[in-house]
mmCIF file of C-alpha atoms in Angstrom:
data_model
loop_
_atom_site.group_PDB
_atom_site.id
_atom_site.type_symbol
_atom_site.label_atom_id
_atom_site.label_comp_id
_atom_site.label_asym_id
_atom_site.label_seq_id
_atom_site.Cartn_x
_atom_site.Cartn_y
_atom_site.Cartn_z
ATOM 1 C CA UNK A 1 -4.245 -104.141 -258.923
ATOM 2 C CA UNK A 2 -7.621 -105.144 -260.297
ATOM 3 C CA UNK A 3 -7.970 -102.065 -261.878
ATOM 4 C CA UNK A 4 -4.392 -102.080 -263.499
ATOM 5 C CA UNK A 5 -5.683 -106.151 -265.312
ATOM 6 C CA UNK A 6 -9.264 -104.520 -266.092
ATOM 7 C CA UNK A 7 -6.884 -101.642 -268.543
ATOM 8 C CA UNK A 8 -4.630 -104.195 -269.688
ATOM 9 C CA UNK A 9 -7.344 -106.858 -269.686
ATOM 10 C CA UNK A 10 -6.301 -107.449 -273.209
ATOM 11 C CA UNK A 11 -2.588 -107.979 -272.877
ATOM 12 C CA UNK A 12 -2.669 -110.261 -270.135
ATOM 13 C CA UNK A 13 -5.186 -112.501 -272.428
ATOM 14 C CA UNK A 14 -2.913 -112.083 -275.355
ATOM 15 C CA UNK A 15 0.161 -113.526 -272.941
ATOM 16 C CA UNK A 16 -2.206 -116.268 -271.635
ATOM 17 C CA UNK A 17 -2.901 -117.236 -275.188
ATOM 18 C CA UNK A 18 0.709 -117.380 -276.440
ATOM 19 C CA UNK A 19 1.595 -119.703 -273.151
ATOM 20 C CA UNK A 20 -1.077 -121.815 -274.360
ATOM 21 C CA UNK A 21 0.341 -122.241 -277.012
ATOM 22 C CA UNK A 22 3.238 -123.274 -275.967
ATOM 23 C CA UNK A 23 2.110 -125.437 -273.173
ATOM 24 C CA UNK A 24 0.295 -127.179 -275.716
ATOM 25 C CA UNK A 25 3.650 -127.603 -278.185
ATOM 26 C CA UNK A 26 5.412 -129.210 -274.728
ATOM 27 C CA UNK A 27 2.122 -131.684 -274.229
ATOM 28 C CA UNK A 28 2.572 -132.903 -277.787
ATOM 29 C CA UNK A 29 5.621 -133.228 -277.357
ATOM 30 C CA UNK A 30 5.589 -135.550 -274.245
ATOM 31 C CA UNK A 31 2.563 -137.667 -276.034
ATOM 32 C CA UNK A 32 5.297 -138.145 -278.715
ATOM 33 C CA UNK A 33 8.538 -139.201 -276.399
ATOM 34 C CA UNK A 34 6.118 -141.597 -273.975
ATOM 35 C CA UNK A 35 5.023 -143.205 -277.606
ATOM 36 C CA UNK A 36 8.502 -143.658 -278.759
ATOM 37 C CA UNK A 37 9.567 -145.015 -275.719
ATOM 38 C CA UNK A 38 6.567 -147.621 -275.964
ATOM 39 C CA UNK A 39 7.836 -148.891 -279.424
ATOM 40 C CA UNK A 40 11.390 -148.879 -278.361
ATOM 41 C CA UNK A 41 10.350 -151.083 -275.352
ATOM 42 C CA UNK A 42 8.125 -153.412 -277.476
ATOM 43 C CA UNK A 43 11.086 -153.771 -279.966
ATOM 44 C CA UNK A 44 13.705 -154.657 -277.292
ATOM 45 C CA UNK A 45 11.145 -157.175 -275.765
ATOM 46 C CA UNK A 46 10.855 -158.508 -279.544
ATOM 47 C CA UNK A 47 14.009 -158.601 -280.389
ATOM 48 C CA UNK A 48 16.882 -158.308 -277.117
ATOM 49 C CA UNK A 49 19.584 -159.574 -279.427
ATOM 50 C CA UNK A 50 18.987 -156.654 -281.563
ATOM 51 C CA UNK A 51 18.897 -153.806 -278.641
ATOM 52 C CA UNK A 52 22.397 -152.183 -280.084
ATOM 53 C CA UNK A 53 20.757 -151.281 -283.369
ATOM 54 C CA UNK A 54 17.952 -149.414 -282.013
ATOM 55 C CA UNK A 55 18.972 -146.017 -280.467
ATOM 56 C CA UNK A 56 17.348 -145.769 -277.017
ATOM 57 C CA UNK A 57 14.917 -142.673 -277.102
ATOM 58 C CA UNK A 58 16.257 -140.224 -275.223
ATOM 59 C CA UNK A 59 15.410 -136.066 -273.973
ATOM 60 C CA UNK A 60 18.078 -133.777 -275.741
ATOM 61 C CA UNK A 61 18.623 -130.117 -274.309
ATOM 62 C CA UNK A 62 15.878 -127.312 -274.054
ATOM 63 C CA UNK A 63 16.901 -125.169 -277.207
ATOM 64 C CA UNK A 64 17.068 -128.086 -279.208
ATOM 65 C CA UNK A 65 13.741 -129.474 -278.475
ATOM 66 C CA UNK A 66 12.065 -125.751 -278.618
ATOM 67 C CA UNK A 67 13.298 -125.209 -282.346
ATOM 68 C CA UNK A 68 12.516 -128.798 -283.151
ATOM 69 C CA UNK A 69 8.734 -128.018 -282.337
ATOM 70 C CA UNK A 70 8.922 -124.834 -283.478
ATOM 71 C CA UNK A 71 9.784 -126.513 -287.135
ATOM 72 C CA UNK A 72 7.919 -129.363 -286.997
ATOM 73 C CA UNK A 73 5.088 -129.117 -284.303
ATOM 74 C CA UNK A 74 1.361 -127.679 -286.592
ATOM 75 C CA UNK A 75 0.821 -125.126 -283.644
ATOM 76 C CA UNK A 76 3.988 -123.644 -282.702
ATOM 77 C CA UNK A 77 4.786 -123.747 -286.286
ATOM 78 C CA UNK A 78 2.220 -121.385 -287.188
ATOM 79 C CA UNK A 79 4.131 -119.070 -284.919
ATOM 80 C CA UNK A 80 6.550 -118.052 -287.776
ATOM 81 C CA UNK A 81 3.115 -116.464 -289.506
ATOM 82 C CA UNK A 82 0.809 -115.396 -286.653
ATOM 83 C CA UNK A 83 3.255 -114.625 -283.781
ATOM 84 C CA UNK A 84 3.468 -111.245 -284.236
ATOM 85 C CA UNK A 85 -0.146 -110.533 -283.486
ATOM 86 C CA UNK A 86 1.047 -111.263 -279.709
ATOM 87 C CA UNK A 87 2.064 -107.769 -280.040
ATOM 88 C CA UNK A 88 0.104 -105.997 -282.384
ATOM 89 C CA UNK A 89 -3.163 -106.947 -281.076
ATOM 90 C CA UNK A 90 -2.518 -105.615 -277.302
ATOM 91 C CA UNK A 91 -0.620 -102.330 -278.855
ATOM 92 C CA UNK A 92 -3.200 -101.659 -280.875
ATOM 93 C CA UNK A 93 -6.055 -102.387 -278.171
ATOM 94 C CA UNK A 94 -4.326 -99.910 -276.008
ATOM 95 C CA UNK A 95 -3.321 -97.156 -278.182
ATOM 96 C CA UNK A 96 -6.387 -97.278 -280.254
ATOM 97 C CA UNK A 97 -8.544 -96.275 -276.928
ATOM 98 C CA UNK A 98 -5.779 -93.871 -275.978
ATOM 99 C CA UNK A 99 -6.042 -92.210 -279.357
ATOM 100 C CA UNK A 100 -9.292 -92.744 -281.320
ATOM 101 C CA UNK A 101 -11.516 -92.824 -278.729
ATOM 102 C CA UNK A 102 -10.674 -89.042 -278.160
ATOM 103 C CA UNK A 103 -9.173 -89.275 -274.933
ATOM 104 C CA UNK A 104 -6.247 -87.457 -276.301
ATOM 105 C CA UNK A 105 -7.805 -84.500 -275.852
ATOM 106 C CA UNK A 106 -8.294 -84.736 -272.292
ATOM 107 C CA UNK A 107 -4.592 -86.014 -271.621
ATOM 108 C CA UNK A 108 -3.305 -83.191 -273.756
ATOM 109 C CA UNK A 109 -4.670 -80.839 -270.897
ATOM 110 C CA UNK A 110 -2.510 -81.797 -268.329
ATOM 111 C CA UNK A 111 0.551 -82.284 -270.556
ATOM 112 C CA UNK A 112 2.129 -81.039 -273.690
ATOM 113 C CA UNK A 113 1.846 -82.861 -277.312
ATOM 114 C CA UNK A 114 5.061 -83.527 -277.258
ATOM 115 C CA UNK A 115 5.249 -85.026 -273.865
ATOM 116 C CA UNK A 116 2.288 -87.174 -274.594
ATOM 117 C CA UNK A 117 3.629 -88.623 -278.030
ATOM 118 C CA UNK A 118 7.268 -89.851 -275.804
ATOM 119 C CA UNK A 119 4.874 -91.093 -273.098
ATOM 120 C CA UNK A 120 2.445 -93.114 -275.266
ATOM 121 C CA UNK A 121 5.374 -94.752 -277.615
ATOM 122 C CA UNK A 122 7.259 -95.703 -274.196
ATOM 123 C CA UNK A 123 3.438 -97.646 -273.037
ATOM 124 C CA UNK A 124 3.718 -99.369 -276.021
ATOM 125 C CA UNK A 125 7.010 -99.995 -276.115
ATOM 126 C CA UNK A 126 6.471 -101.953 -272.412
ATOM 127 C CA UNK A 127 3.384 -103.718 -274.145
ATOM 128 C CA UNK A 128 5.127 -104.953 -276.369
ATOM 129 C CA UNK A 129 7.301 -106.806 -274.390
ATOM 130 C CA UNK A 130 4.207 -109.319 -273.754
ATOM 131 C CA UNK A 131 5.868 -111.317 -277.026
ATOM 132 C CA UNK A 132 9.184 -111.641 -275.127
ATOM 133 C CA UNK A 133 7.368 -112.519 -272.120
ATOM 134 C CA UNK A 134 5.723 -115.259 -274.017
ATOM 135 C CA UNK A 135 8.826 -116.857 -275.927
ATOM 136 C CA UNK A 136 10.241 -116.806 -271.955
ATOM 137 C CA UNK A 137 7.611 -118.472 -271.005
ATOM 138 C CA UNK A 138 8.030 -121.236 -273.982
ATOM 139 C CA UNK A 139 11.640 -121.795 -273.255
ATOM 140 C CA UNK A 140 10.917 -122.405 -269.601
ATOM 141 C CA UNK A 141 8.445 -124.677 -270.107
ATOM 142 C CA UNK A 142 10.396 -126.671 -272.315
ATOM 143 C CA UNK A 143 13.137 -126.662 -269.681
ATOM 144 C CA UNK A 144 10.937 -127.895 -267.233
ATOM 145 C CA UNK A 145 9.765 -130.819 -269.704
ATOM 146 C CA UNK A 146 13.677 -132.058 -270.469
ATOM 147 C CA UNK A 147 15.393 -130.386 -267.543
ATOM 148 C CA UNK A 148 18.915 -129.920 -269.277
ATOM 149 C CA UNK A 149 20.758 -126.598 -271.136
ATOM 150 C CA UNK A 150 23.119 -128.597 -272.701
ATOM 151 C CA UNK A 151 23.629 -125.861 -275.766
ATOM 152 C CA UNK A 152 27.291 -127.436 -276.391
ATOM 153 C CA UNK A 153 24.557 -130.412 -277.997
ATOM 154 C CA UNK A 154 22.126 -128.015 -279.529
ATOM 155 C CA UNK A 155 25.500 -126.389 -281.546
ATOM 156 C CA UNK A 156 26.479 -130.180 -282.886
ATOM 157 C CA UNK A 157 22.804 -131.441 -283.580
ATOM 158 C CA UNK A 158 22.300 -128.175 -285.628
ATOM 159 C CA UNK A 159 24.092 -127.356 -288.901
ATOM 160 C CA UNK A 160 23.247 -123.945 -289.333
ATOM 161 C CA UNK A 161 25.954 -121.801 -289.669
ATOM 162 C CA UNK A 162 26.920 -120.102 -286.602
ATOM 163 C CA UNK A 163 30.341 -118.046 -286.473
ATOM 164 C CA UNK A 164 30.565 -115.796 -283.568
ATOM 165 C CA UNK A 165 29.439 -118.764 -281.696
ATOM 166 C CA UNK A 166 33.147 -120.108 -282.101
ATOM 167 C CA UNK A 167 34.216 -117.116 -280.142
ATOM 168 C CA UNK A 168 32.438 -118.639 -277.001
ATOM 169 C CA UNK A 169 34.397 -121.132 -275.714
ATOM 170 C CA UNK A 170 32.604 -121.762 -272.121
ATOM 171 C CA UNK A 171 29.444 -123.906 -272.600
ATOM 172 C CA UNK A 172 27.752 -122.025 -269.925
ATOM 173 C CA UNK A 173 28.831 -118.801 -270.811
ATOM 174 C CA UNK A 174 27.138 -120.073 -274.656
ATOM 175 C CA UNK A 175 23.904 -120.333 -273.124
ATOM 176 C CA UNK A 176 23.650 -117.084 -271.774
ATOM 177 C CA UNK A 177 24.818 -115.579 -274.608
ATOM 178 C CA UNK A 178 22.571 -117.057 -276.822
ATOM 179 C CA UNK A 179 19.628 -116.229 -274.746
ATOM 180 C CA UNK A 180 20.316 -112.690 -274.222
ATOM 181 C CA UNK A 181 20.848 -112.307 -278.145
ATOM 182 C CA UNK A 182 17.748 -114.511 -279.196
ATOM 183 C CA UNK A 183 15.340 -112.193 -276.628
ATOM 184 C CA UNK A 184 17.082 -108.582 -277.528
ATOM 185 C CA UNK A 185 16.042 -109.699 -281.015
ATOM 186 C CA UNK A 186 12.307 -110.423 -279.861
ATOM 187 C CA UNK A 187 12.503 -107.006 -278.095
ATOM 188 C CA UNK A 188 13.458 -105.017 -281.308
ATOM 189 C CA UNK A 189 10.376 -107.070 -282.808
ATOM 190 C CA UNK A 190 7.920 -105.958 -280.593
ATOM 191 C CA UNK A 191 9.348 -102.373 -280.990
ATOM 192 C CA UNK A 192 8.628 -102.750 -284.306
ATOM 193 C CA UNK A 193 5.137 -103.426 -284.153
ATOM 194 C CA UNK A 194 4.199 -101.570 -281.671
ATOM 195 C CA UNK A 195 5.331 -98.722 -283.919
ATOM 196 C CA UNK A 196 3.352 -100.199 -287.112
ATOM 197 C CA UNK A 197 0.478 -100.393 -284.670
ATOM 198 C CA UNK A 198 0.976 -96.553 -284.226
ATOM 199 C CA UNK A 199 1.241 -95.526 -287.839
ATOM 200 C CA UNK A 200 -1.861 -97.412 -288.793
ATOM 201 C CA UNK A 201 -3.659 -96.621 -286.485
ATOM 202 C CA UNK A 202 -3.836 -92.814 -287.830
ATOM 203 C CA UNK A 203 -5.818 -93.437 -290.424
ATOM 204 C CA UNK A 204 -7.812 -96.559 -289.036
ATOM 205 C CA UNK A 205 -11.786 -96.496 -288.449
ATOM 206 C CA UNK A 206 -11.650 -99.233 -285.886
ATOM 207 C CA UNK A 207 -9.530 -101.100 -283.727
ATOM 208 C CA UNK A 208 -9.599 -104.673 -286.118
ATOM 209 C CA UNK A 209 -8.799 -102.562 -288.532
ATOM 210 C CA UNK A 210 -6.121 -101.265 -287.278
ATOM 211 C CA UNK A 211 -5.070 -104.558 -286.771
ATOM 212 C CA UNK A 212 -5.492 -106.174 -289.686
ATOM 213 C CA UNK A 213 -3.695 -102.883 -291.414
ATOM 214 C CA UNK A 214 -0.698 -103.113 -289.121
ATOM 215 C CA UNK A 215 -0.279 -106.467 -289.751
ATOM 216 C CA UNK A 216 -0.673 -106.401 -293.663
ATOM 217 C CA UNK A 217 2.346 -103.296 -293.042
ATOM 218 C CA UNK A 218 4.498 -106.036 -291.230
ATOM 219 C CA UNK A 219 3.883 -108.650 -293.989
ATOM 220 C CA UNK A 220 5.165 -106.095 -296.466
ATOM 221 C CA UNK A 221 8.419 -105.712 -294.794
ATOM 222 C CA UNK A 222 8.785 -109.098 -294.249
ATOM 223 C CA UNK A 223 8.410 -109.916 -297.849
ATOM 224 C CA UNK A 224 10.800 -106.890 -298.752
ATOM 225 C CA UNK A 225 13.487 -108.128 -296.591
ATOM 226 C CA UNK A 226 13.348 -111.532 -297.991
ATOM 227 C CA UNK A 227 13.488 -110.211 -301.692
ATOM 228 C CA UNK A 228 16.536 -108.352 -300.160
ATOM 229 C CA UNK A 229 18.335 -110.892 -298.570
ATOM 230 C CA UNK A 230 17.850 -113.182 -302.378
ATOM 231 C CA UNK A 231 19.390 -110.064 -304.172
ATOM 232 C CA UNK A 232 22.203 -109.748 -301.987
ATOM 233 C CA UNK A 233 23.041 -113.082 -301.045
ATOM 234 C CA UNK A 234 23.196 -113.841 -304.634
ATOM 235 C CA UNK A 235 25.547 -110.737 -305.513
ATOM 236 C CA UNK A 236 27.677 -109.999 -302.551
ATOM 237 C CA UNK A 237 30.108 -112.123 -301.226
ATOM 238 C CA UNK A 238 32.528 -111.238 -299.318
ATOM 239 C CA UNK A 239 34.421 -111.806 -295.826
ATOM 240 C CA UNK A 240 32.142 -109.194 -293.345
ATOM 241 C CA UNK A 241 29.187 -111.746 -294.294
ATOM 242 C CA UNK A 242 26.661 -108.758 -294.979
ATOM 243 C CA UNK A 243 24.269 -110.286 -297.052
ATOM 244 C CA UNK A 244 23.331 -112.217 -294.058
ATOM 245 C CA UNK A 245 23.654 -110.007 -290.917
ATOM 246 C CA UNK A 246 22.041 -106.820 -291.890
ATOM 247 C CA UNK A 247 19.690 -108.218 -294.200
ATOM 248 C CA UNK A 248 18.149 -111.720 -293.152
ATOM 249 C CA UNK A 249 15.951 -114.322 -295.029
ATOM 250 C CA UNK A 250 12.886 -113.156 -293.607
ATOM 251 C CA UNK A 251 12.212 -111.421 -289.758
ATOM 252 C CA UNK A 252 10.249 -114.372 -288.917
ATOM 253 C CA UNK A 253 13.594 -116.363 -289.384
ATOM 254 C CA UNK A 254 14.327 -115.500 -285.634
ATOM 255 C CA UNK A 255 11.485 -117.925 -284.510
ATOM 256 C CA UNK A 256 12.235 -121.248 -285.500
ATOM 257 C CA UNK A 257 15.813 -121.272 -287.088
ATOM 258 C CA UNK A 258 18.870 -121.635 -284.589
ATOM 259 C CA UNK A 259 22.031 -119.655 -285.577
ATOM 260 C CA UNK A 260 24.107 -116.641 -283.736
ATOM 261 C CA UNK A 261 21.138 -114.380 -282.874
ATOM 262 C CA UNK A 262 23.592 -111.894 -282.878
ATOM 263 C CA UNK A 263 23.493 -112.005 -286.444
ATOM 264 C CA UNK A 264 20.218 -110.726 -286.827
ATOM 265 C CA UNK A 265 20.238 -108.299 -284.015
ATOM 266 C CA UNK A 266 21.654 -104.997 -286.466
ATOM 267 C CA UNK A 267 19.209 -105.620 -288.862
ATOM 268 C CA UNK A 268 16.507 -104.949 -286.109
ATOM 269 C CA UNK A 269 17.522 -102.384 -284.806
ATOM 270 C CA UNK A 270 17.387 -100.742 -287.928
ATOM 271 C CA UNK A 271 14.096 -101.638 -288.358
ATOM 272 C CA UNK A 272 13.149 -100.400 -285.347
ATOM 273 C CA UNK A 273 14.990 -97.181 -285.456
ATOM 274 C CA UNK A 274 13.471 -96.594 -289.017
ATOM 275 C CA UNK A 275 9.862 -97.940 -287.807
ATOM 276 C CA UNK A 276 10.135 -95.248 -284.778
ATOM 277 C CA UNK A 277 11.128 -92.183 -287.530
ATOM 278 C CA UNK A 278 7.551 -93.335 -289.466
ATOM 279 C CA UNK A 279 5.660 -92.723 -285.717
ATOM 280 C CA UNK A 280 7.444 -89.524 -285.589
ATOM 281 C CA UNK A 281 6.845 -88.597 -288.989
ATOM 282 C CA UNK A 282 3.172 -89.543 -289.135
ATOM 283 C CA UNK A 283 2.274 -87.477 -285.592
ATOM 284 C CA UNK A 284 4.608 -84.548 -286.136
ATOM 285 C CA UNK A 285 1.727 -82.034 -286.748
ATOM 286 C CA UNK A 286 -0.592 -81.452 -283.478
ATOM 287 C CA UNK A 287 -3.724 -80.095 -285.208
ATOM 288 C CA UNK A 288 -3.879 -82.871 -287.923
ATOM 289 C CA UNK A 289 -3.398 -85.780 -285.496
ATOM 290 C CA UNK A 290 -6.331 -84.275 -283.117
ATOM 291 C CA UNK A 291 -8.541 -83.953 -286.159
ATOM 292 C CA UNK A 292 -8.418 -87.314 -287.267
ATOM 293 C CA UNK A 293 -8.638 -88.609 -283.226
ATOM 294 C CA UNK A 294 -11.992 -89.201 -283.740
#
């Protein structure tokens, strides 16, 4: 067991930092409530004959609380711009020292190229899952803070536009829905940069560099897709709503804005279908990717 934490030494710190983070978010969150309350209190002891014009401070449901600090609170903001380095820096930690330390060549004498290739995108595949691990971890701890799922509230207070919700017609049945959707989308995510992680990695000298390359990659495609979505949200319209399913405003959308997850969900799996081609593509040949393995 110790040994298994020394080789993933840098996951489990990424995944303690990203709880941090959110533990934090929930503990300015509370500092905020406990001060509201205070000024509610000292305004009903002020005034008492006013007490019906003041709306009593109260703890809404989990989901609408999370994407409220993830909107509004500085830290878990910055989570829309730096999240996805909960991912890329573990995947590229662990298949940098898989691949550019040489060790390739050892592992390659017990098993084929190809073999090796499958087994190394499935380890980062599971890495990756640290970032759905972490957003877990968020939404639980703001459970724990207001202790309520009441997504029948989260679908009122919220105005985004939401359509295959209306198919749902069992409150608790809405919840797990929306859960399932909202994490299948952060698995895709991770898929996807654990495969930019690969790519750049090829032709990286060291492991922050492979980093800061696989991240610039991500950037790009984040900034393509929003350029998309403008285009064809501007152009298309039309009942099968496909200016905004299969091409969103932006992957970092699925942090902090609440709609059908559901709707974003085809447009990552294309992404990671078409990020997975570019690992294939970019390791294909066996005697270029051992020469440049060191």
């Amino acid at each position: 067991m110790i040994d298994f934490i020394k080789r993933h030494q840098v996951t489990f710190l990424t995944l303690l930092v990203g709880i941090c983070i959110f533990g934090y978010g929930v503990l300015k969150r509370r500092e905020r409530d406990i001060k509201d309350q205070k000024i509610y209190n000292e305004i009903v002891e002020k005034y008492p004959e006013h007490v019906t014009k003041f709306p009593r401070p109260k703890k809404v449901d989990t989901l609408s609380i999370y994407f409220n600090e993830l909107n509004s609170s500085e830290i878990l903001y910055s989570l829309g711009f730096v999240g996805g380095l909960l991912a890329i820096v573990p995947c590229c930690f662990l298949f940098y020292r898989h691949y550019k330390t040489g060790f390739i060549q050892n592992e390659l004498t017990r098993m084929s190229y190809k073999k090796w290739l499958l087994k190394m995108i499935f380890k980062m595949y599971i890495t990756s899952l640290v970032l759905v691990f972490t957003v877990s971890f968020g939404i639980f701890l703001f459970y724990l803070y207001c202790g309520n799922f009441d997504i029948q509230y989260t679908l009122e207070h919220f105005s985004t536009e939401a359509p295959f919700f209306s198919g749902v017609a069992d409150p608790n049945s809405k919840q797990v829905y929306f859960l399932f959707w909202y994490l299948m989308n952060f698995i895709c995510f991770g898929m996807i940069l654990s495969n930019l992680s690969m790519i750049t990695c090829k032709k990286s000298k060291n492991v922050f560099m492979n980093i800061i390359l696989a991240y610039i990659l991500f950037l790009g495609i984040e900034l393509c897709s929003e350029l998309l979505y403008f285009i064809f949200d501007g152009n298309i319209k039309n009942p099968l709503y496909i200016g905004k399913i299969f091409i969103p405003n932006g992957i970092n959308n699925l942090w902090g804005h609440f709609s059908d997850p559901i709707i974003l969900f085809p447009f990552m799996i294309f992404l990671s279908i078409f990020s997975c081609i570019g690992v294939l593509f970019c390791y294909r040949k066996k005697e270029g990717v051992l020469l440049e393995s060191s």
